[in-house]
XYZ file of C-alpha atoms in Angstrom:
663
model
C 60.110 35.657 -37.762
C 59.768 39.037 -35.758
C 56.888 40.858 -34.825
C 57.205 43.663 -37.726
C 57.969 40.963 -40.477
C 54.945 38.969 -39.153
C 52.446 42.364 -39.212
C 53.935 42.822 -42.640
C 52.732 39.565 -43.986
C 49.484 39.423 -42.523
C 48.975 42.913 -43.849
C 49.631 41.388 -47.363
C 47.269 38.624 -46.692
C 44.782 40.857 -45.482
C 45.358 42.561 -49.156
C 45.141 39.578 -51.101
C 41.791 38.531 -48.982
C 40.187 41.666 -49.672
C 41.378 41.202 -53.428
C 39.450 37.716 -53.225
C 42.893 36.227 -54.429
C 42.289 33.289 -51.597
C 45.595 31.164 -52.992
C 48.092 34.023 -52.378
C 46.464 35.005 -49.190
C 46.189 31.325 -47.854
C 49.951 30.719 -48.592
C 50.997 33.804 -46.659
C 48.403 32.763 -43.915
C 49.793 29.013 -43.607
C 53.254 30.668 -43.649
C 52.665 32.771 -40.617
C 50.911 29.856 -38.627
C 53.620 27.368 -39.341
C 55.692 29.600 -37.516
C 53.193 31.096 -35.047
C 50.484 28.335 -34.775
C 48.049 30.187 -32.458
C 48.399 33.647 -34.128
C 44.998 34.712 -33.670
C 44.833 37.355 -36.823
C 46.393 34.638 -39.175
C 43.965 32.108 -37.928
C 40.917 34.349 -38.365
C 41.728 35.375 -41.732
C 42.338 31.504 -43.051
C 38.898 31.015 -41.229
C 36.997 33.526 -43.544
C 38.868 32.186 -46.510
C 37.817 28.691 -45.840
C 34.402 29.995 -44.996
C 33.881 32.053 -48.265
C 34.969 28.394 -49.724
C 32.365 26.644 -48.263
C 34.534 24.680 -45.430
C 32.436 25.467 -42.864
C 33.935 23.115 -40.464
C 37.763 23.608 -41.174
C 36.513 27.627 -40.532
C 35.137 26.847 -37.210
C 38.074 24.884 -36.176
C 40.263 27.824 -36.948
C 38.032 30.532 -35.483
C 38.199 28.381 -32.180
C 41.960 28.569 -32.323
C 41.680 32.507 -33.175
C 39.589 33.241 -30.391
C 41.408 30.885 -27.957
C 45.013 32.769 -28.636
C 45.770 35.937 -26.761
C 43.737 38.872 -27.941
C 41.384 38.064 -30.559
C 39.398 40.362 -32.465
C 35.476 41.231 -31.893
C 34.691 40.251 -35.474
C 36.528 36.508 -34.491
C 34.289 36.208 -31.367
C 31.168 36.972 -33.449
C 31.857 34.651 -36.398
C 32.514 31.996 -34.059
C 29.222 32.795 -32.114
C 27.322 32.821 -35.741
C 29.030 29.338 -36.488
C 28.146 28.033 -33.372
C 24.819 29.223 -33.792
C 24.677 27.617 -37.171
C 25.151 24.386 -35.370
C 22.749 24.901 -32.939
C 25.050 24.995 -30.144
C 23.468 27.899 -28.401
C 25.252 28.005 -25.145
C 28.665 28.493 -26.973
C 26.931 30.951 -29.731
C 25.352 33.261 -26.535
C 29.163 33.203 -24.721
C 31.051 34.402 -28.017
C 28.051 36.784 -28.891
C 28.606 38.080 -25.253
C 32.376 38.447 -25.633
C 32.299 40.159 -29.138
C 29.905 42.951 -27.659
C 32.125 43.299 -24.626
C 35.139 43.799 -26.971
C 33.352 46.033 -29.675
C 30.645 47.474 -27.904
C 26.995 47.365 -29.097
C 26.809 46.446 -32.855
C 23.673 45.449 -34.576
C 24.527 42.005 -35.970
C 25.892 40.843 -32.464
C 22.634 41.837 -30.415
C 20.307 40.316 -33.099
C 22.026 36.992 -32.860
C 22.772 37.133 -28.924
C 19.082 37.775 -28.670
C 18.324 34.882 -31.185
C 20.739 32.264 -29.085
C 19.105 33.531 -25.960
C 15.836 32.480 -27.474
C 16.871 29.207 -28.723
C 17.852 28.754 -25.237
C 14.549 29.550 -23.788
C 15.487 32.755 -22.358
C 12.544 34.457 -24.061
C 12.632 37.719 -21.492
C 16.721 38.099 -22.346
C 16.177 37.511 -26.016
C 13.616 40.547 -26.067
C 16.303 42.555 -24.226
C 18.643 42.235 -26.786
C 16.341 42.273 -29.733
C 15.173 45.804 -28.282
C 19.019 47.107 -28.115
C 19.282 45.775 -31.662
C 16.046 47.773 -32.728
C 17.540 51.122 -31.093
C 20.146 50.865 -33.717
C 18.325 49.705 -36.663
C 14.759 49.938 -36.764
C 14.309 49.194 -40.393
C 15.031 45.541 -40.429
C 12.088 43.496 -41.019
C 13.679 40.396 -39.831
C 13.892 41.832 -36.272
C 10.386 42.710 -35.867
C 9.869 39.196 -36.859
C 11.645 37.626 -34.285
C 10.584 39.992 -31.847
C 6.955 38.666 -32.781
C 7.736 35.178 -32.514
C 9.068 35.976 -28.660
C 5.837 37.937 -27.969
C 3.899 34.797 -29.387
C 5.812 32.571 -27.101
C 4.771 34.498 -23.955
C 1.716 34.445 -25.128
C 1.206 37.998 -25.754
C -0.297 37.725 -28.964
C -1.355 41.308 -29.211
C 2.239 42.301 -29.202
C 3.298 39.899 -31.375
C 0.762 41.446 -34.375
C 2.142 44.616 -33.641
C 5.654 43.216 -34.420
C 4.376 41.367 -37.302
C 2.752 44.505 -38.755
C 5.780 46.372 -38.375
C 7.737 43.503 -40.314
C 5.037 43.332 -43.187
C 5.448 47.424 -43.596
C 8.810 47.109 -44.158
C 8.427 43.995 -46.223
C 4.794 43.450 -47.335
C 5.618 40.120 -49.365
C 6.927 38.871 -46.054
C 5.133 35.396 -46.025
C 6.567 33.978 -42.742
C 5.235 37.318 -40.881
C 1.842 37.237 -42.365
C 1.508 33.405 -41.544
C 2.877 34.273 -37.842
C 0.139 36.930 -37.638
C -2.535 34.850 -38.705
C -1.541 32.223 -36.220
C -1.626 35.034 -33.575
C -4.951 36.296 -34.688
C -6.153 32.420 -34.200
C -4.894 32.375 -30.502
C -6.837 35.496 -30.000
C -9.991 34.183 -31.310
C -9.945 36.722 -34.012
C -10.745 34.148 -36.857
C -12.402 36.038 -39.332
C -9.417 38.658 -39.393
C -7.017 35.264 -39.818
C -8.659 33.960 -42.647
C -8.524 37.711 -44.350
C -4.454 37.333 -43.609
C -4.530 33.821 -45.065
C -6.278 34.664 -47.773
C -3.916 37.442 -48.752
C -1.097 34.662 -48.612
C -3.146 32.106 -51.051
C -3.305 35.365 -53.714
C 0.412 36.081 -53.122
C 1.067 32.462 -53.622
C -1.486 30.643 -55.597
C 0.687 27.660 -56.541
C 2.154 27.030 -53.022
C 0.569 24.518 -50.735
C 2.087 24.888 -47.324
C 1.107 25.258 -43.912
C 0.747 29.253 -44.135
C -2.058 29.236 -46.471
C -4.297 26.394 -46.421
C -3.465 24.411 -43.287
C -3.370 27.199 -41.182
C -6.676 28.683 -42.737
C -8.548 25.763 -42.334
C -7.636 25.590 -38.724
C -9.285 28.990 -38.354
C -12.202 28.109 -40.931
C -12.949 25.241 -38.878
C -12.708 27.033 -35.433
C -15.178 29.893 -36.458
C -17.517 27.469 -38.273
C -16.991 29.608 -41.253
C -18.378 27.202 -43.857
C -18.900 29.605 -46.417
C -14.999 29.968 -46.430
C -14.603 26.366 -46.525
C -16.479 26.147 -49.586
C -14.736 29.241 -51.069
C -11.393 27.375 -50.567
C -12.667 24.031 -51.138
C -9.985 23.594 -53.863
C -7.080 24.835 -52.320
C -7.903 22.753 -49.139
C -8.422 19.645 -51.513
C -4.801 20.094 -52.275
C -3.638 19.674 -48.611
C -4.409 15.731 -49.818
C -1.426 16.075 -51.633
C 0.227 15.573 -48.148
C 2.373 18.683 -48.326
C 4.985 18.346 -45.687
C 4.535 21.660 -44.004
C 0.736 21.036 -42.720
C 0.261 19.889 -39.153
C -1.817 16.412 -39.681
C -4.134 17.450 -36.578
C -5.988 19.240 -39.701
C -7.164 16.520 -41.296
C -8.619 15.054 -37.990
C -12.012 16.776 -38.273
C -12.031 16.582 -41.664
C -12.361 13.030 -42.372
C -11.653 9.287 -40.799
C -9.413 8.275 -43.448
C -6.804 6.572 -41.558
C -4.466 6.016 -44.377
C -4.176 9.979 -44.895
C -3.633 10.346 -41.392
C -0.696 8.195 -40.995
C 0.843 9.650 -44.601
C 0.118 12.984 -43.427
C 1.739 12.377 -39.912
C 4.919 10.571 -41.423
C 5.631 13.604 -43.802
C 5.170 16.254 -41.194
C 7.425 14.560 -38.884
C 9.871 13.803 -41.388
C 10.451 17.367 -42.465
C 9.449 19.120 -39.089
C 11.016 16.849 -36.204
C 13.136 14.274 -38.037
C 15.167 11.867 -35.578
C 18.464 13.872 -34.041
C 21.426 12.279 -32.843
C 23.442 15.411 -31.665
C 23.312 14.464 -28.054
C 24.731 10.784 -28.775
C 23.174 7.391 -28.339
C 20.747 6.838 -25.303
C 22.213 5.390 -22.074
C 22.773 1.661 -21.718
C 19.509 -0.481 -20.266
C 20.804 -1.036 -16.702
C 18.084 -2.193 -14.760
C 17.237 0.354 -12.253
C 15.134 -0.824 -8.928
C 12.355 1.332 -10.425
C 11.059 1.982 -13.575
C 11.489 5.821 -14.191
C 8.498 7.214 -15.694
C 8.544 10.530 -17.252
C 5.088 12.352 -18.257
C 5.603 15.325 -20.558
C 2.999 17.742 -21.232
C 2.351 21.409 -21.211
C -1.242 21.017 -19.738
C -0.338 20.032 -15.959
C -2.688 22.409 -14.731
C -6.832 22.926 -14.929
C -6.731 21.404 -18.330
C -8.791 18.430 -19.872
C -5.714 16.108 -20.077
C -4.991 16.689 -16.323
C -8.453 16.220 -15.215
C -8.155 12.683 -16.843
C -4.639 11.831 -15.395
C -4.494 12.982 -12.112
C -5.826 10.267 -9.987
C -3.569 7.803 -12.085
C -0.615 9.910 -10.721
C -1.704 9.478 -7.603
C -2.457 5.754 -7.648
C 0.955 4.488 -9.293
C 2.700 2.146 -7.483
C 5.644 3.776 -6.014
C 7.568 0.727 -5.014
C 7.879 -0.411 -8.800
C 7.523 2.885 -10.461
C 9.461 6.500 -10.102
C 7.224 8.849 -11.587
C 8.573 12.337 -12.832
C 6.232 14.804 -14.391
C 8.013 17.551 -16.772
C 5.870 20.458 -17.356
C 6.751 22.934 -20.280
C 3.410 24.888 -19.898
C 2.486 28.041 -17.996
C 3.626 28.254 -14.194
C -0.224 28.373 -13.086
C -0.828 27.389 -9.351
C -4.279 25.399 -9.578
C -5.951 22.702 -7.918
C -5.061 20.323 -10.671
C -1.334 21.742 -10.709
C -1.004 21.121 -6.825
C -2.595 17.598 -7.515
C -0.022 16.822 -10.135
C 2.759 17.931 -8.022
C 1.617 16.141 -4.724
C 1.161 12.990 -6.935
C 4.544 12.483 -8.499
C 8.224 11.727 -7.056
C 9.461 14.459 -8.846
C 7.884 17.549 -10.558
C 10.175 19.257 -12.907
C 9.148 22.818 -14.469
C 11.301 22.680 -17.601
C 8.818 25.453 -19.455
C 12.508 27.854 -19.759
C 14.672 25.238 -20.861
C 15.381 24.491 -24.638
C 14.461 20.837 -25.849
C 18.188 19.517 -25.639
C 18.228 20.608 -21.957
C 15.036 19.020 -21.326
C 16.330 15.743 -22.674
C 19.563 16.455 -20.736
C 17.888 16.386 -17.677
C 15.613 13.197 -18.642
C 18.837 11.430 -19.615
C 20.425 12.592 -16.394
C 17.523 11.251 -14.294
C 17.712 7.841 -16.411
C 14.141 8.017 -17.228
C 12.984 4.490 -18.828
C 9.936 5.618 -20.431
C 9.192 9.045 -21.579
C 5.363 9.294 -21.949
C 4.323 12.100 -24.879
C 0.880 13.443 -23.686
C 0.676 16.406 -26.560
C 1.980 15.375 -29.992
C 1.194 17.416 -32.642
C -1.643 19.312 -30.389
C -0.954 23.322 -29.438
C 2.070 23.718 -27.406
C 3.862 20.524 -28.270
C 7.326 19.640 -28.149
C 7.977 16.846 -30.287
C 11.827 17.517 -30.764
C 12.081 16.282 -27.130
C 11.443 13.135 -28.345
C 13.381 13.410 -31.639
C 16.366 13.777 -29.293
C 15.474 10.744 -27.427
C 14.362 11.684 -23.988
C 14.277 7.939 -22.961
C 14.851 4.706 -24.699
C 11.370 4.030 -24.590
C 9.055 6.520 -25.640
C 5.225 6.583 -25.697
C 2.441 8.318 -27.350
C -0.509 8.474 -24.979
C -3.552 10.470 -24.689
C -2.856 14.220 -26.206
C -2.626 13.277 -30.133
C -5.247 10.939 -31.407
C -3.691 9.078 -34.238
C -0.354 8.313 -35.252
C 2.483 10.302 -34.873
C 4.599 9.022 -38.144
C 7.659 9.317 -36.373
C 10.159 6.347 -36.236
C 11.276 7.290 -32.590
C 8.234 7.017 -31.156
C 7.826 3.381 -29.872
C 4.537 2.877 -28.718
C 1.003 4.167 -28.392
C -1.544 3.430 -25.866
C -4.747 2.079 -27.352
C -7.537 -0.381 -26.920
C -9.501 -3.192 -29.156
C -12.363 -0.812 -29.854
C -10.027 1.982 -30.567
C -7.257 0.087 -33.054
C -8.913 -3.199 -34.098
C -6.214 -5.474 -35.110
C -7.215 -4.764 -38.703
C -6.257 -0.957 -38.117
C -2.659 -1.838 -37.149
C -1.259 -0.871 -40.346
C -2.263 2.647 -39.919
C 0.069 3.283 -37.020
C 4.071 3.523 -37.223
C 4.357 2.647 -33.160
C 3.487 -0.488 -31.556
C 0.330 -0.497 -29.844
C 0.023 -1.148 -26.379
C -3.407 -2.751 -26.017
C -5.274 -1.904 -22.627
C -8.007 -4.344 -21.925
C -10.952 -1.976 -21.555
C -10.479 2.028 -22.580
C -7.312 3.337 -23.798
C -8.674 6.538 -21.724
C -7.492 7.238 -17.836
C -10.182 8.343 -15.805
C -10.459 10.231 -12.349
C -13.173 8.744 -10.058
C -12.642 11.621 -7.719
C -13.729 13.859 -10.420
C -15.718 16.614 -8.795
C -19.259 17.700 -9.681
C -20.500 20.761 -8.029
C -23.016 20.897 -5.568
C -24.770 24.153 -7.024
C -28.258 23.290 -8.679
C -28.569 24.933 -12.173
C -31.994 25.885 -13.248
C -32.729 25.596 -17.087
C -33.715 29.664 -16.772
C -30.417 30.922 -15.865
C -28.970 28.872 -18.507
C -31.230 30.149 -21.297
C -32.934 26.571 -21.538
C -36.580 25.797 -22.260
C -38.577 24.732 -19.229
C -40.377 22.183 -21.518
C -39.088 20.052 -24.334
C -36.049 17.780 -25.093
C -32.600 19.115 -25.053
C -29.977 17.576 -27.048
C -26.663 18.866 -26.361
C -23.161 18.775 -27.520
C -19.831 20.683 -25.521
C -17.365 19.248 -28.197
C -15.023 21.954 -29.143
C -16.606 23.932 -32.231
C -13.847 23.139 -34.870
C -15.141 19.139 -34.590
C -18.425 20.123 -35.570
C -18.508 19.557 -39.443
C -21.620 20.929 -41.858
C -22.352 17.160 -42.547
C -22.766 16.779 -38.821
C -24.711 19.537 -38.197
C -26.976 18.782 -41.495
C -27.744 15.807 -39.165
C -28.634 17.618 -36.296
C -30.751 20.020 -38.066
C -32.735 17.131 -39.267
C -32.986 15.775 -35.952
C -34.727 19.096 -34.688
C -36.896 19.184 -37.335
C -38.450 15.718 -36.649
C -38.488 16.195 -32.694
C -41.200 18.697 -31.678
C -40.013 21.269 -29.009
C -36.263 20.278 -28.957
C -33.502 22.502 -28.524
C -29.731 22.093 -28.975
C -27.524 22.923 -26.225
C -24.250 24.008 -27.589
C -20.621 24.960 -26.154
C -19.973 28.810 -27.019
C -15.734 28.545 -27.451
C -16.011 32.012 -30.013
C -18.640 34.490 -30.774
C -17.648 33.918 -34.373
C -18.675 30.256 -34.135
C -22.058 30.986 -32.550
C -22.688 33.635 -35.076
C -22.055 31.287 -38.035
C -23.868 28.469 -36.647
C -26.984 30.337 -35.855
C -26.857 31.672 -39.331
C -26.377 28.151 -40.975
C -29.071 26.773 -38.540
C -31.241 29.474 -40.598
C -30.145 28.040 -43.713
C -31.130 24.621 -42.750
C -34.572 25.989 -41.651
C -34.559 26.094 -37.914
C -35.346 28.733 -35.574
C -32.067 30.240 -33.967
C -34.136 30.070 -30.505
C -33.660 26.532 -30.957
C -29.729 26.730 -30.460
C -28.827 27.633 -26.954
C -24.948 28.641 -26.188
C -23.127 28.273 -22.933
C -19.430 29.484 -22.608
C -16.758 28.103 -20.352
C -17.094 27.571 -16.359
C -15.189 26.210 -13.975
C -15.090 22.392 -14.433
C -17.232 21.043 -11.466
C -19.962 23.466 -12.612
C -19.833 22.389 -16.104
C -19.932 18.922 -15.262
C -23.072 19.858 -12.955
C -24.878 21.911 -15.566
C -24.867 19.170 -17.829
C -27.257 16.914 -15.831
C -30.078 19.346 -17.296
C -29.505 17.999 -20.575
C -31.283 14.712 -22.293
C -28.908 13.214 -24.788
C -25.440 14.331 -25.813
C -25.189 14.371 -29.817
C -21.535 13.358 -30.440
C -19.408 14.730 -33.586
C -18.068 12.975 -36.507
C -15.332 12.568 -37.469
C -13.899 13.761 -34.314
C -15.744 12.273 -31.760
C -15.661 13.433 -28.254
C -12.867 12.468 -25.871
C -12.740 14.126 -22.497
C -16.285 15.868 -22.884
C -17.584 12.080 -23.605
C -16.495 10.772 -20.212
C -17.609 14.208 -18.635
C -20.966 13.439 -19.883
C -20.824 9.817 -18.877
C -19.476 10.722 -15.161
C -22.588 12.555 -14.609
C -25.191 10.226 -16.225
C -25.499 12.050 -19.731
C -25.841 9.436 -22.679
C -23.826 10.092 -25.422
C -24.830 8.824 -28.948
C -21.715 8.409 -31.159
C -21.189 7.099 -34.668
C -17.911 4.877 -35.080
C -15.389 5.408 -38.298
C -12.089 3.864 -38.999
C -9.744 6.452 -37.596
C -8.459 6.719 -33.834
C -10.477 10.510 -33.400
C -13.073 8.844 -35.137
C -13.601 5.796 -32.276
C -12.963 7.324 -28.932
C -16.346 7.732 -27.738
C -17.104 4.163 -28.685
C -14.144 3.207 -26.671
C -15.661 4.758 -23.809
C -19.217 3.641 -24.669
C -17.590 -0.109 -24.880
C -15.904 0.337 -21.547
C -19.261 1.162 -19.586
C -21.276 -1.589 -21.505
C -23.359 0.856 -23.499
C -22.866 -0.621 -26.965
C -26.230 0.311 -27.880
C -25.195 4.146 -28.255
C -22.556 2.975 -30.757
C -24.100 3.874 -34.243
C -22.063 2.864 -37.618
C -24.256 5.099 -40.179
C -25.386 8.680 -40.390
C -28.983 7.123 -41.143
C -28.692 5.232 -37.691
C -27.520 7.730 -35.779
C -30.138 10.128 -36.790
C -32.719 7.457 -36.261
C -31.777 6.572 -32.872
C -31.500 10.292 -31.500
C -35.117 10.613 -32.964
C -36.244 7.476 -31.105
C -34.498 8.269 -27.935
C -36.147 11.657 -27.793
C -39.491 10.261 -28.510
C -39.527 7.381 -26.352
C -38.815 8.551 -22.801
C -39.060 5.083 -21.314
C -36.405 3.640 -23.745
C -34.047 6.823 -22.846
C -35.072 6.253 -19.004
C -33.536 2.703 -19.049
C -30.187 3.830 -20.468
C -29.982 6.576 -18.089
C -30.844 3.856 -15.480
C -28.170 1.296 -16.866
C -25.358 4.092 -17.330
C -26.079 4.958 -13.758
C -25.627 1.197 -12.785
C -22.463 0.823 -14.786
C -20.886 4.262 -14.133
C -18.972 2.880 -10.853
C -19.472 -0.900 -11.643
C -17.836 -1.251 -15.229
C -13.954 -0.537 -15.976
C -14.319 2.811 -17.411
C -14.057 4.868 -14.165
C -12.412 2.331 -12.291
C -8.766 4.259 -11.938
C -7.224 1.719 -9.687
C -7.730 -0.990 -12.275
C -6.808 1.430 -15.250
C -3.450 1.877 -13.537
C -2.746 -1.646 -12.874
C -3.034 -2.117 -16.446
C -1.326 0.590 -17.835
C 1.702 -0.348 -15.398
C 1.398 -3.774 -16.791
C 1.982 -2.396 -20.085
C 4.733 0.075 -19.330
C 6.577 -3.321 -17.493
C 6.163 -5.083 -20.624
C 7.947 -2.540 -22.480
C 10.890 -2.446 -20.029
C 11.061 -6.005 -19.952
C 11.472 -5.965 -23.561
C 13.806 -3.409 -23.519
C 16.041 -4.947 -21.083
C 16.266 -8.032 -23.197
C 17.285 -6.642 -26.087
C 14.045 -6.743 -28.271
C 12.526 -4.388 -30.244
C 8.944 -2.923 -29.820
C 6.145 -5.055 -30.457
C 2.321 -5.209 -30.085
C 1.422 -5.778 -26.387
C -1.867 -7.186 -25.115
C -2.581 -6.418 -21.721
C -5.448 -8.826 -20.219
C -7.955 -7.906 -17.737
């Protein structure tokens, strides 16, 4: 067939294609391809026909053939990029979008989708460049403004993110995703009242919808601001969360109740919808034995952060003859004291913040990591998809998320017998790796500032009893606050010293205290200070009153480290048993209560009986370096024993099973 005849047939096929006469067009194009297999135009047109008929994979193959031929059109290059984007093969998508733009010059769809491919690859700055070029061509795309907002959110520039979401909402007032993201950005800026208002707009727009964008997100705003009037106002909506809507992050339940059955179901639902197992990277490598067990710790918090305050010494103490330690950091690239300790402690420190989840997993597999430790779970900035893709043959949930992940690909959770009693094993989808004392690692080098604080400079009274709680404000529930106010009423000249996370929570707590008959001068608030100074100032307090059901974690070990007793109440869930775990490991079980009445009575008794409290403080001081809680070397040997047992089972071809490490 000569060139002119070929062109005539292609012109006729294109005519039939545009008339939606696919059978005639198909027949002609197959005839052309039969004689000229790599004909770019014929393969391109046939790809469009197959795509319009729902045959996406066939269309993808035809587009690849069209683009591998000489002189593919910009349209073929673009649509092949679009097909790769749909398949989540972002590197390939980026390449073909770039080729299409090189061929045709700037056009909106190519620029927009190139930005999306870059965003998916973690190339945030590049994504913004392409999105801005697309915006120059079309300033009326609400989806484009929305995508720009998401990039600014990822870059932690929440003010600019809100501006972009507002532009999207102006173009599409009922744009629920933009409204939801705007509310979340307001949350990140601690503008909780504004966030609640935006979430409230969503509730009004979609009254029958129970999803993360309304009640789950709203609940986070409400609890962080201690806005309990809003908690009451939206009570019926929030109750619907217990129907286990699959879009709701299970983290929101932890401070609401200690119902471990609900926590497990919520986690399973959330994982199933948002982080299902992904097999597109293929099976994990075979279990050939390495000379050292290769451990990978994955976190966004490897800097001055509560998690790193706990794990730093363990990283330093790992037995480097038996273990090769890797840290995978996908948080901010800040160079502070704890970041440096982590970098110095591990064999290899990998800054992967700009890598996609797939690329992080590819790196972990290339390094043949044997055991991947997730230090985040469903907490802020977690990246569960790394584990859904299987970064390692053994995957462990530890320290960051206080509960089950509900994910089948998480093999173990690190715990202890107080944290997860045998009777509670069914509340976890993971197998339990039991350490003999407390599950919580601690740093026996934790520095306490030499500065001696005066009560006056912290706003504390010179006389009277000082109760305190430095837990995050969202952990304070109305029920807990009721108990605290009752305690204050029964202990004359006592005050409650609280952590001030945000001004809105402070104002709301003062208002709630007034409603309960407590003079606002009896509530003292202190904000963030450098960690060693935070430890030092706690020595001015007499007794730490724990929250329930989400108890103190790092804040509990902080208090015990400086010799401050912590009074807790134990529940059924993981989050409600952490303080009890720590107190058990330091041999102070007398500070663990089981009912609100016991908790209140003991707080009052200790405040009114200085001799009993002093004996407890003396016991705490004696136990601090004698009991296991702050014995970092002992803890490290125990967790290494757990890792070794996990690895042994894996090499023997055995499935994960509960592991019990002995002292």
